[in-house]
Amino acid sequence: MIHIDYRDTRPIYEQVVEKFKTLILRGVLRPDDKMPSVRNLAVELSINPNTIQRAYAELERQGYIYTVKGKGNFVSDSSHLLTRYREEIFAELKSICKTAFDVGITEEEIIRIIKGGEAND
Amino acid sequence: MIHIDYRDTRPIYEQVVEKFKTLILRGVLRPDDKMPSVRNLAVELSINPNTIQRAYAELERQGYIYTVKGKGNFVSDSSHLLTRYREEIFAELKSICKTAFDVGITEEEIIRIIKGGEAND
Amino acid sequence: MIHIDYRDTRPIYEQVVEKFKTLILRGVLRPDDKMPSVRNLAVELSINPNTIQRAYAELERQGYIYTVKGKGNFVSDSSHLLTRYREEIFAELKSICKTAFDVGITEEEIIRIIKGGEAND
Amino acid sequence: MIHIDYRDTRPIYEQVVEKFKTLILRGVLRPDDKMPSVRNLAVELSINPNTIQRAYAELERQGYIYTVKGKGNFVSDSSHLLTRYREEIFAELKSICKTAFDVGITEEEIIRIIKGGEAND
DNA sequence: GTGGTCTAGACCACA
DNA sequence: GTGGTCTAGACCACA
């Protein structure tokens, strides 16, 4: 369901958070679906339960899941969070484009990249 | 010449590296120009000399500057590095677009952001 | 008869215990009255029977109910426990007031809150 | 500067958070004052650095301190947070008074307790 | 079974 | 020196 990329420079817990955010926002995981238990996911991904715990705590803090003690973690209704997430992405996009324009990359080039980017990987 | 943004989440040394890369690639700093001394720049920006040192080491590693012992740091002829830098930027762009497509953001929306982004900010 | 508040941060069993303590001390439940059976109450409140079991065990430990094997749980004569319960409440009150005074909240403000608090909610 | 009460049922990191919140809101620790380093405080209180780390992360999340990487943690200007903290305390007070009224404790008794509470402990 | 807290200790990134 | 991340593993609270 989820895959950790060890070449990725970001911390593991952050990768886990982002993966689940995407799954939830795309509707693959739906409100009140049960999340994998901390222990199970830790075994499955071969990472420490504490790291999963931290990722889940962060997802809860951001409103993507809720915890029922003794029962597990469950997906929240986070449809209202999509807007915020889109804005985060747009901000990152703008920031990179600014860097790009600074070294003379043109709007046309960027658009070409994006259209290409959708096709392959 | 350079400005540190403390609200930026990236480490300071990375900001310094990026600022100089842009100045060099745009030709504001030209081959064999002398870089500001580590000490002077540290004082000017009110940051730790170790941090400047680290930024310069990284710039040297990437081929943007060279060091002459006892004299200081100087700008390399880095015209051939522009291509590599553009590719780095393109890779980042693709990565973010992938995330964007994952949550249903369309090509059209992204293009609108980019065209808007060039105008303001 | 009893209502669980899922927004309450306290564990469910603790809410159940407190609700019954109040009912017993106020005389709504009288000595030797039969408590609802663990199973029935669990079904009625849609919570795990283990949780009710634990709440009843705690009520018994504190002297509010007694168990007759094969028959069920019954209300004790707990008139003598009212004093202890009042002291528990007073201790909590003192503890919070201490925290309040620490950040500069005055006696007058607290009294105003209390007088207001009795009226609404 | 801080003291952990091991008889307290609350987790250690929560006690640490509350102690520092009080110190900051009372102005004992002032904006831009340096917090004790994670390691030093851990040694001083004989608790694990991870636990301090967690407390500091929570204080940062709540806006009481800010982190400068490689330098340490510093006190924020949190004067605007006092109002929120007061409301938290008032809510707790109301909740306990409700429980008290439920078992027949009167407003007068509570007020007597509060006035006594300020004098001693 | 499930999450929450904590210890002990390693190693890294940053200044 | 300072915080950040992670592992390994214990023990507890709760359902």
Short mmCIF file of C-alpha atoms (C1' of nucleotides) in Angstrom, two decimals:
data_model
loop_
_atom_site.label_atom_id
_atom_site.label_comp_id
_atom_site.label_asym_id
_atom_site.label_seq_id
_atom_site.Cartn_x
_atom_site.Cartn_y
_atom_site.Cartn_z
CA MET A 1 0.00 0.00 0.00
CA ILE A 2 2.90 2.27 0.81
CA HIS A 3 6.53 2.31 -0.17
CA ILE A 4 9.49 3.97 1.53
CA ASP A 5 12.24 5.41 -0.64
CA TYR A 6 15.51 5.26 1.29
CA ARG A 7 17.28 7.46 -1.26
CA ASP A 8 14.74 10.16 -0.51
CA THR A 9 16.38 12.77 1.71
CA ARG A 10 13.19 13.44 3.64
CA PRO A 11 12.70 11.66 6.98
CA ILE A 12 10.79 8.40 6.87
CA TYR A 13 7.89 9.62 9.00
CA GLU A 14 7.39 12.52 6.61
CA GLN A 15 7.22 10.19 3.62
CA VAL A 16 4.64 8.09 5.43
CA VAL A 17 2.59 11.20 6.21
CA GLU A 18 2.64 12.36 2.59
CA LYS A 19 1.74 8.96 1.21
CA PHE A 20 -1.31 8.69 3.43
CA LYS A 21 -2.36 12.27 2.78
CA THR A 22 -2.45 11.48 -0.92
CA LEU A 23 -4.34 8.22 -0.42
CA ILE A 24 -6.90 9.98 1.75
CA LEU A 25 -7.31 13.04 -0.46
CA ARG A 26 -7.69 10.87 -3.56
CA GLY A 27 -10.41 8.91 -1.81
CA VAL A 28 -8.54 5.60 -1.90
CA LEU A 29 -8.94 5.61 1.87
CA ARG A 30 -12.40 6.78 2.79
CA PRO A 31 -13.79 8.37 5.97
CA ASP A 32 -13.93 5.92 8.90
CA ASP A 33 -11.83 3.34 7.09
CA LYS A 34 -9.44 1.70 9.54
CA MET A 35 -5.78 2.61 9.13
CA PRO A 36 -3.25 -0.24 9.37
CA SER A 37 -2.32 -0.73 13.02
CA VAL A 38 0.93 0.87 14.13
CA ARG A 39 2.51 -2.51 14.75
CA ASN A 40 1.38 -4.14 11.53
CA LEU A 41 2.50 -1.29 9.33
CA ALA A 42 5.84 -1.20 11.14
CA VAL A 43 6.41 -4.88 10.39
CA GLU A 44 5.21 -4.55 6.80
CA LEU A 45 7.52 -1.64 6.04
CA SER A 46 10.32 -2.96 8.28
CA ILE A 47 10.55 0.26 10.19
CA ASN A 48 10.29 1.02 13.88
CA PRO A 49 6.81 1.32 15.42
CA ASN A 50 7.85 4.63 16.96
CA THR A 51 8.34 6.07 13.51
CA ILE A 52 4.85 5.01 12.41
CA GLN A 53 3.48 6.36 15.66
CA ARG A 54 5.03 9.70 14.88
CA ALA A 55 3.64 9.73 11.35
CA TYR A 56 0.15 8.91 12.65
CA ALA A 57 0.41 11.59 15.34
CA GLU A 58 1.23 14.09 12.61
CA LEU A 59 -1.64 12.91 10.41
CA GLU A 60 -3.96 13.31 13.38
CA ARG A 61 -2.63 16.77 14.13
CA GLN A 62 -3.29 17.79 10.54
CA GLY A 63 -6.82 16.40 10.69
CA TYR A 64 -6.47 13.45 8.33
CA ILE A 65 -7.10 10.67 10.85
CA TYR A 66 -8.50 10.23 14.34
CA THR A 67 -7.54 7.81 17.08
CA VAL A 68 -9.84 5.65 19.14
CA LYS A 69 -7.89 4.34 22.09
CA GLY A 70 -7.67 0.60 22.21
CA LYS A 71 -9.30 0.34 18.79
CA GLY A 72 -6.99 1.97 16.32
CA ASN A 73 -6.65 4.87 13.91
CA PHE A 74 -9.38 5.83 11.45
CA VAL A 75 -9.64 8.10 8.43
CA SER A 76 -11.32 11.48 9.03
CA ASP A 77 -13.62 13.24 6.63
CA SER A 78 -10.93 15.49 5.25
CA SER A 79 -12.59 16.75 2.10
CA HIS A 80 -12.27 20.26 3.48
CA LEU A 81 -8.48 19.80 3.71
CA LEU A 82 -8.00 19.36 -0.02
CA THR A 83 -8.06 23.11 -0.59
CA ARG A 84 -5.29 23.66 1.93
CA TYR A 85 -3.17 20.91 0.43
CA ARG A 86 -3.61 22.34 -3.06
CA GLU A 87 -2.42 25.70 -1.81
CA GLU A 88 0.68 24.12 -0.29
CA ILE A 89 1.46 22.56 -3.64
CA PHE A 90 0.80 25.78 -5.55
CA ALA A 91 3.15 27.66 -3.22
CA GLU A 92 5.93 25.15 -3.87
CA LEU A 93 5.33 25.39 -7.60
CA LYS A 94 5.57 29.17 -7.56
CA SER A 95 8.76 29.04 -5.53
CA ILE A 96 10.48 26.71 -7.99
CA CYS A 97 9.29 28.69 -10.99
CA LYS A 98 10.81 31.78 -9.43
CA THR A 99 14.14 29.98 -9.17
CA ALA A 100 13.73 28.82 -12.75
CA PHE A 101 12.98 32.27 -14.14
CA ASP A 102 16.01 33.57 -12.22
CA VAL A 103 18.34 31.48 -14.37
CA GLY A 104 16.57 32.30 -17.59
CA ILE A 105 14.26 29.34 -17.98
CA THR A 106 11.19 30.47 -19.89
CA GLU A 107 7.53 29.91 -19.25
CA GLU A 108 7.34 27.93 -22.47
CA GLU A 109 10.06 25.53 -21.36
CA ILE A 110 8.34 24.93 -18.05
CA ILE A 111 5.02 24.26 -19.69
CA ARG A 112 6.71 21.80 -22.04
CA ILE A 113 8.20 19.98 -19.04
CA ILE A 114 4.85 19.79 -17.33
CA LYS A 115 3.04 18.42 -20.35
CA GLY A 116 5.81 15.86 -20.75
CA GLY A 117 5.76 15.10 -17.03
CA GLU A 118 2.19 13.95 -17.07
CA ALA A 119 2.86 11.32 -19.73
CA ASN A 120 5.95 9.49 -18.44
CA ASP A 121 6.80 8.98 -14.78
CA MET B 1 24.22 41.15 -2.34
CA ILE B 2 22.52 38.25 -0.59
CA HIS B 3 19.56 38.02 1.74
CA ILE B 4 18.67 35.24 4.20
CA ASP B 5 15.00 34.48 4.74
CA TYR B 6 14.56 33.17 8.28
CA ARG B 7 11.01 32.10 7.58
CA ASP B 8 12.32 29.82 4.87
CA THR B 9 12.36 26.26 6.22
CA ARG B 10 15.53 25.37 4.31
CA PRO B 11 18.85 25.46 6.15
CA ILE B 12 20.79 28.71 5.90
CA TYR B 13 23.78 27.20 4.09
CA GLU B 14 21.45 25.90 1.39
CA GLN B 15 19.96 29.33 0.85
CA VAL B 16 23.44 30.80 0.55
CA VAL B 17 24.45 28.14 -1.97
CA GLU B 18 21.37 28.73 -4.09
CA LYS B 19 21.72 32.49 -4.07
CA PHE B 20 25.32 32.29 -5.29
CA LYS B 21 24.51 29.66 -7.90
CA THR B 22 21.93 32.01 -9.37
CA LEU B 23 24.27 35.02 -9.29
CA ILE B 24 26.99 33.03 -11.00
CA LEU B 25 24.77 31.39 -13.62
CA ARG B 26 23.16 34.72 -14.48
CA GLY B 27 26.60 36.22 -14.96
CA VAL B 28 26.29 38.75 -12.18
CA LEU B 29 29.40 37.16 -10.75
CA ARG B 30 31.83 36.43 -13.57
CA PRO B 31 34.68 33.88 -13.86
CA ASP B 32 37.65 34.74 -11.61
CA ASP B 33 35.72 37.38 -9.68
CA LYS B 34 36.64 37.24 -6.01
CA MET B 35 33.97 35.90 -3.70
CA PRO B 36 33.35 37.83 -0.46
CA SER B 37 35.62 36.48 2.27
CA VAL B 38 34.06 33.99 4.66
CA ARG B 39 34.54 36.33 7.59
CA ASN B 40 33.18 39.44 5.90
CA LEU B 41 30.11 37.69 4.57
CA ALA B 42 29.48 36.12 7.98
CA VAL B 43 29.58 39.52 9.63
CA GLU B 44 27.45 41.12 6.92
CA LEU B 45 24.73 38.48 7.18
CA SER B 46 25.13 38.02 10.95
CA ILE B 47 25.51 34.28 10.63
CA ASN B 48 28.08 31.80 11.83
CA PRO B 49 31.31 31.68 9.73
CA ASN B 50 31.04 27.87 9.82
CA THR B 51 27.83 28.17 7.86
CA ILE B 52 29.43 30.30 5.14
CA GLN B 53 32.37 27.92 5.09
CA ARG B 54 30.03 25.04 4.52
CA ALA B 55 28.17 26.88 1.75
CA TYR B 56 31.46 27.69 -0.01
CA ALA B 57 32.62 24.08 0.34
CA GLU B 58 29.39 22.98 -1.31
CA LEU B 59 29.75 25.55 -4.11
CA GLU B 60 33.28 24.31 -4.70
CA ARG B 61 32.15 20.69 -4.71
CA GLN B 62 29.57 21.54 -7.35
CA GLY B 63 32.15 23.41 -9.44
CA TYR B 64 30.90 26.97 -9.06
CA ILE B 65 33.92 28.37 -7.26
CA TYR B 66 37.55 27.48 -6.60
CA THR B 67 39.80 28.19 -3.66
CA VAL B 68 43.29 29.67 -3.73
CA LYS B 69 44.99 29.12 -0.41
CA GLY B 70 45.86 32.33 1.33
CA LYS B 71 44.04 34.39 -1.29
CA GLY B 72 40.39 33.45 -1.08
CA ASN B 73 37.55 31.96 -3.13
CA PHE B 74 36.98 32.77 -6.79
CA VAL B 75 34.22 32.20 -9.31
CA SER B 76 34.77 29.33 -11.77
CA ASP B 77 33.87 29.34 -15.42
CA SER B 78 30.61 27.54 -14.85
CA SER B 79 28.85 28.13 -18.17
CA HIS B 80 28.81 24.35 -18.68
CA LEU B 81 26.98 23.91 -15.35
CA LEU B 82 23.86 25.75 -16.44
CA THR B 83 22.54 22.68 -18.19
CA ARG B 84 22.93 20.55 -15.07
CA TYR B 85 21.22 23.18 -12.88
CA ARG B 86 18.32 23.43 -15.31
CA GLU B 87 17.91 19.68 -15.11
CA GLU B 88 17.85 19.80 -11.33
CA ILE B 89 15.09 22.38 -11.50
CA PHE B 90 13.17 20.40 -14.10
CA ALA B 91 13.39 17.29 -11.89
CA GLU B 92 11.95 19.15 -8.94
CA LEU B 93 9.18 20.55 -11.11
CA LYS B 94 8.26 17.10 -12.35
CA SER B 95 8.24 15.73 -8.82
CA ILE B 96 5.84 18.38 -7.59
CA CYS B 97 3.62 18.04 -10.64
CA LYS B 98 3.40 14.33 -9.92
CA THR B 99 2.18 15.08 -6.40
CA ALA B 100 -0.24 17.62 -7.85
CA PHE B 101 -1.69 15.23 -10.44
CA ASP B 102 -2.05 12.64 -7.66
CA VAL B 103 -4.63 14.77 -5.89
CA GLY B 104 -6.47 15.71 -9.03
CA ILE B 105 -4.87 19.04 -9.89
CA THR B 106 -5.01 19.46 -13.67
CA GLU B 107 -2.40 20.56 -16.15
CA GLU B 108 -4.51 23.62 -16.90
CA GLU B 109 -4.55 24.71 -13.27
CA ILE B 110 -0.79 24.35 -12.99
CA ILE B 111 -0.20 26.36 -16.14
CA ARG B 112 -2.49 29.07 -14.83
CA ILE B 113 -0.48 29.18 -11.58
CA ILE B 114 2.78 29.46 -13.45
CA LYS B 115 1.59 32.25 -15.72
CA GLY B 116 0.18 34.08 -12.72
CA GLY B 117 3.32 33.37 -10.70
CA GLU B 118 5.57 35.12 -13.19
CA ALA B 119 3.56 38.33 -12.97
CA ASN B 120 3.23 38.94 -9.24
CA ASP B 121 5.69 38.00 -6.45
CA MET C 1 -29.66 6.78 31.96
CA ILE C 2 -26.05 7.42 30.99
CA HIS C 3 -24.48 9.25 28.12
CA ILE C 4 -20.93 8.95 26.76
CA ASP C 5 -19.30 12.07 25.39
CA TYR C 6 -16.83 11.06 22.70
CA ARG C 7 -15.35 14.54 22.54
CA ASP C 8 -14.42 14.17 26.19
CA THR C 9 -10.71 13.42 26.41
CA ARG C 10 -11.16 11.14 29.43
CA PRO C 11 -11.30 7.38 28.88
CA ILE C 12 -14.75 5.91 28.49
CA TYR C 13 -14.57 3.72 31.58
CA GLU C 14 -13.79 6.81 33.68
CA GLN C 15 -16.83 8.63 32.34
CA VAL C 16 -18.99 5.63 33.18
CA VAL C 17 -17.58 5.47 36.69
CA GLU C 18 -18.18 9.16 37.30
CA LYS C 19 -21.72 9.08 35.95
CA PHE C 20 -22.68 6.20 38.26
CA LYS C 21 -20.96 7.76 41.27
CA THR C 22 -23.07 10.86 40.78
CA LEU C 23 -26.30 8.87 40.33
CA ILE C 24 -25.59 6.88 43.48
CA LEU C 25 -24.49 9.80 45.64
CA ARG C 26 -27.52 11.85 44.58
CA GLY C 27 -29.76 8.95 45.56
CA VAL C 28 -31.12 8.37 42.07
CA LEU C 29 -29.81 4.84 42.45
CA ARG C 30 -30.57 3.60 45.97
CA PRO C 31 -28.88 0.92 48.13
CA ASP C 32 -29.51 -2.62 46.83
CA ASP C 33 -30.93 -1.39 43.52
CA LYS C 34 -29.78 -3.65 40.69
CA MET C 35 -27.23 -2.14 38.32
CA PRO C 36 -27.82 -2.65 34.59
CA SER C 37 -26.13 -5.88 33.49
CA VAL C 38 -22.75 -5.51 31.87
CA ARG C 39 -24.04 -6.90 28.58
CA ASN C 40 -27.18 -4.80 28.41
CA LEU C 41 -25.38 -1.59 29.22
CA ALA C 42 -22.66 -2.39 26.69
CA VAL C 43 -25.28 -2.87 23.98
CA GLU C 44 -27.22 0.22 25.01
CA LEU C 45 -24.13 2.47 24.93
CA SER C 46 -22.56 0.63 21.97
CA ILE C 47 -19.31 0.14 23.79
CA ASN C 48 -17.12 -2.84 24.54
CA PRO C 49 -18.38 -5.04 27.45
CA ASN C 50 -14.78 -5.09 28.75
CA THR C 51 -15.04 -1.36 29.26
CA ILE C 52 -18.23 -1.66 31.33
CA GLN C 53 -16.64 -4.52 33.24
CA ARG C 54 -13.70 -2.33 34.08
CA ALA C 55 -15.94 0.55 35.17
CA TYR C 56 -17.93 -1.77 37.45
CA ALA C 57 -14.72 -3.20 38.90
CA GLU C 58 -13.60 0.31 39.71
CA LEU C 59 -16.98 1.21 41.25
CA GLU C 60 -16.74 -1.90 43.40
CA ARG C 61 -13.17 -1.11 44.40
CA GLN C 62 -14.30 2.34 45.54
CA GLY C 63 -17.23 0.86 47.48
CA TYR C 64 -20.13 2.13 45.38
CA ILE C 65 -21.46 -1.26 44.25
CA TYR C 66 -21.15 -4.92 45.22
CA THR C 67 -21.29 -8.07 43.13
CA VAL C 68 -23.39 -11.15 43.76
CA LYS C 69 -22.13 -14.02 41.64
CA GLY C 70 -24.72 -15.26 39.21
CA LYS C 71 -27.09 -12.44 40.08
CA GLY C 72 -25.42 -9.19 39.10
CA ASN C 73 -24.16 -5.93 40.51
CA PHE C 74 -25.99 -3.95 43.19
CA VAL C 75 -25.74 -0.49 44.69
CA SER C 76 -24.02 -0.28 48.09
CA ASP C 77 -25.04 1.94 50.94
CA SER C 78 -22.54 4.61 50.10
CA SER C 79 -23.80 7.53 52.15
CA HIS C 80 -20.51 7.49 54.02
CA LEU C 81 -18.63 7.92 50.72
CA LEU C 82 -20.04 11.32 49.94
CA THR C 83 -17.51 13.03 52.19
CA ARG C 84 -14.61 11.34 50.42
CA TYR C 85 -15.97 12.25 46.99
CA ARG C 86 -16.43 15.85 48.04
CA GLU C 87 -12.81 15.94 49.16
CA GLU C 88 -11.66 14.56 45.81
CA ILE C 89 -13.55 17.34 44.08
CA PHE C 90 -12.19 19.98 46.43
CA ALA C 91 -8.64 18.75 45.81
CA GLU C 92 -9.13 19.07 42.06
CA LEU C 93 -10.56 22.54 42.49
CA LYS C 94 -7.61 23.66 44.57
CA SER C 95 -5.19 22.25 42.04
CA ILE C 96 -6.75 24.17 39.15
CA CYS C 97 -7.01 27.36 41.19
CA LYS C 98 -3.30 27.07 41.91
CA THR C 99 -2.60 26.89 38.18
CA ALA C 100 -4.93 29.83 37.65
CA PHE C 101 -3.30 32.02 40.29
CA ASP C 102 0.09 31.14 38.75
CA VAL C 103 -0.81 32.97 35.55
CA GLY C 104 -2.35 35.92 37.31
CA ILE C 105 -6.02 34.98 37.33
CA THR C 106 -7.64 36.57 40.36
CA GLU C 107 -9.98 35.17 42.98
CA GLU C 108 -12.66 37.58 41.75
CA GLU C 109 -12.46 36.29 38.19
CA ILE C 110 -12.76 32.70 39.34
CA ILE C 111 -15.76 33.46 41.49
CA ARG C 112 -17.37 35.26 38.57
CA ILE C 113 -16.81 32.17 36.39
CA ILE C 114 -18.34 29.91 39.01
CA LYS C 115 -21.42 32.04 39.48
CA GLY C 116 -21.81 32.29 35.71
CA GLY C 117 -21.13 28.59 35.29
CA GLU C 118 -24.00 27.58 37.53
CA ALA C 119 -26.50 29.55 35.48
CA ASN C 120 -25.80 28.48 31.89
CA ASP C 121 -24.51 25.08 30.62
CA MET D 1 13.82 25.56 37.66
CA ILE D 2 11.43 22.70 37.04
CA HIS D 3 10.36 19.74 39.09
CA ILE D 4 8.78 16.45 37.94
CA ASP D 5 6.19 14.83 40.19
CA TYR D 6 6.32 11.09 39.67
CA ARG D 7 3.10 10.56 41.62
CA ASP D 8 1.34 12.77 39.08
CA THR D 9 -0.66 10.55 36.72
CA ARG D 10 0.02 12.80 33.74
CA PRO D 11 2.87 11.88 31.39
CA ILE D 12 6.21 13.49 32.10
CA TYR D 13 6.38 15.41 28.83
CA GLU D 14 3.01 16.98 29.63
CA GLN D 15 4.21 18.13 33.04
CA VAL D 16 7.26 19.68 31.42
CA VAL D 17 5.05 21.47 28.89
CA GLU D 18 2.77 22.87 31.57
CA LYS D 19 5.62 24.02 33.78
CA PHE D 20 7.22 25.97 30.94
CA LYS D 21 3.90 27.41 29.79
CA THR D 22 3.42 28.86 33.25
CA LEU D 23 6.99 30.21 33.44
CA ILE D 24 6.59 31.86 30.05
CA LEU D 25 3.11 33.26 30.65
CA ARG D 26 4.17 34.66 34.02
CA GLY D 27 7.09 36.38 32.34
CA VAL D 28 9.74 34.49 34.31
CA LEU D 29 11.06 33.41 30.93
CA ARG D 30 10.97 36.35 28.54
CA PRO D 31 10.84 36.51 24.73
CA ASP D 32 14.10 35.39 23.07
CA ASP D 33 15.46 33.95 26.32
CA LYS D 34 17.30 30.72 25.62
CA MET D 35 15.60 27.56 26.85
CA PRO D 36 17.81 24.96 28.56
CA SER D 37 19.28 22.67 25.92
CA VAL D 38 17.52 19.35 25.41
CA ARG D 39 20.53 17.44 26.70
CA ASN D 40 21.20 19.62 29.73
CA LEU D 41 17.62 19.59 30.91
CA ALA D 42 17.48 15.83 30.41
CA VAL D 43 20.50 15.37 32.63
CA GLU D 44 19.27 17.86 35.23
CA LEU D 45 15.86 16.20 35.54
CA SER D 46 17.26 12.68 35.06
CA ILE D 47 14.88 11.93 32.23
CA ASN D 48 15.46 10.81 28.68
CA PRO D 49 16.39 13.45 26.07
CA ASN D 50 13.62 12.10 23.83
CA THR D 51 11.06 13.06 26.44
CA ILE D 52 12.37 16.63 26.64
CA GLN D 53 12.46 16.73 22.86
CA ARG D 54 8.83 15.81 22.78
CA ALA D 55 7.90 18.45 25.34
CA TYR D 56 9.78 21.13 23.39
CA ALA D 57 8.13 20.03 20.13
CA GLU D 58 4.76 20.46 21.81
CA LEU D 59 5.70 23.87 23.20
CA GLU D 60 6.78 24.91 19.72
CA ARG D 61 3.56 23.60 18.18
CA GLN D 62 1.58 25.64 20.70
CA GLY D 63 3.60 28.75 19.91
CA TYR D 64 5.48 29.16 23.19
CA ILE D 65 8.99 28.60 21.86
CA TYR D 66 10.84 28.55 18.54
CA THR D 67 13.78 26.46 17.42
CA VAL D 68 16.91 27.66 15.71
CA LYS D 69 18.71 24.65 14.32
CA GLY D 70 22.16 24.19 15.71
CA LYS D 71 21.60 26.98 18.20
CA GLY D 72 18.82 25.91 20.51
CA ASN D 73 15.27 26.68 21.57
CA PHE D 74 14.13 30.19 22.43
CA VAL D 75 11.08 31.73 24.09
CA SER D 76 8.49 33.24 21.73
CA ASP D 77 6.51 36.38 22.37
CA SER D 78 3.45 34.55 23.60
CA SER D 79 1.58 37.38 25.28
CA HIS D 80 -1.29 36.77 22.85
CA LEU D 81 -1.53 33.17 24.10
CA LEU D 82 -2.44 34.11 27.64
CA THR D 83 -6.08 34.62 26.70
CA ARG D 84 -6.31 31.14 25.24
CA TYR D 85 -4.67 29.57 28.27
CA ARG D 86 -7.05 31.39 30.60
CA GLU D 87 -9.98 30.05 28.65
CA GLU D 88 -8.63 26.51 28.96
CA ILE D 89 -8.45 26.96 32.71
CA PHE D 90 -11.92 28.47 32.93
CA ALA D 91 -13.35 25.55 30.97
CA GLU D 92 -11.79 23.09 33.40
CA LEU D 93 -13.12 25.06 36.34
CA LYS D 94 -16.64 25.05 34.95
CA SER D 95 -16.46 21.33 34.30
CA ILE D 96 -15.47 20.53 37.88
CA CYS D 97 -18.06 22.89 39.33
CA LYS D 98 -20.68 21.09 37.30
CA THR D 99 -19.61 17.80 38.86
CA ALA D 100 -19.64 19.46 42.27
CA PHE D 101 -23.13 20.90 41.90
CA ASP D 102 -24.29 17.45 40.74
CA VAL D 103 -23.54 16.00 44.18
CA GLY D 104 -25.03 18.90 46.07
CA ILE D 105 -21.95 21.01 46.76
CA THR D 106 -23.02 24.65 46.95
CA GLU D 107 -21.57 27.76 45.41
CA GLU D 108 -20.77 29.02 48.89
CA GLU D 109 -18.72 25.94 49.74
CA ILE D 110 -16.72 26.22 46.51
CA ILE D 111 -15.99 29.88 47.10
CA ARG D 112 -14.83 29.08 50.62
CA ILE D 113 -12.44 26.46 49.22
CA ILE D 114 -11.05 28.90 46.68
CA LYS D 115 -10.42 31.63 49.19
CA GLY D 116 -8.71 29.11 51.45
CA GLY D 117 -6.74 27.70 48.52
CA GLU D 118 -5.02 30.97 47.77
CA ALA D 119 -3.64 31.28 51.30
CA ASN D 120 -2.07 27.86 51.91
CA ASP D 121 -0.40 25.63 49.29
"C1'" DG E 1 -5.06 -6.36 20.10
"C1'" DT E 2 -4.28 -1.35 19.93
"C1'" DG E 3 -2.20 3.00 20.80
"C1'" DG E 4 0.77 5.91 24.31
"C1'" DT E 5 4.84 6.77 26.96
"C1'" DC E 6 9.37 6.18 28.10
"C1'" DT E 7 14.31 4.68 28.26
"C1'" DA E 8 18.86 3.91 26.16
"C1'" DG E 9 21.57 4.97 22.77
"C1'" DA E 10 23.13 5.68 17.85
"C1'" DC E 11 23.95 8.76 14.10
"C1'" DC E 12 23.08 12.82 11.34
"C1'" DA E 13 22.43 17.85 10.00
"C1'" DC E 14 23.46 22.32 11.23
"C1'" DA E 15 25.85 26.42 13.23
"C1'" DG F 1 27.37 22.12 20.98
"C1'" DT F 2 22.51 21.77 19.53
"C1'" DG F 3 18.38 19.82 17.80
"C1'" DG F 4 16.25 15.93 14.66
"C1'" DT F 5 15.54 11.23 13.40
"C1'" DC F 6 15.57 6.55 14.11
"C1'" DT F 7 16.03 1.86 16.18
"C1'" DA F 8 15.16 -1.60 19.79
"C1'" DG F 9 12.53 -2.74 23.18
"C1'" DA F 10 9.92 -2.28 27.70
"C1'" DC F 11 5.69 -1.41 30.06
"C1'" DC F 12 1.19 0.70 30.60
"C1'" DA F 13 -3.77 2.11 29.61
"C1'" DC F 14 -7.67 0.98 27.19
"C1'" DA F 15 -11.29 -1.75 24.69
#
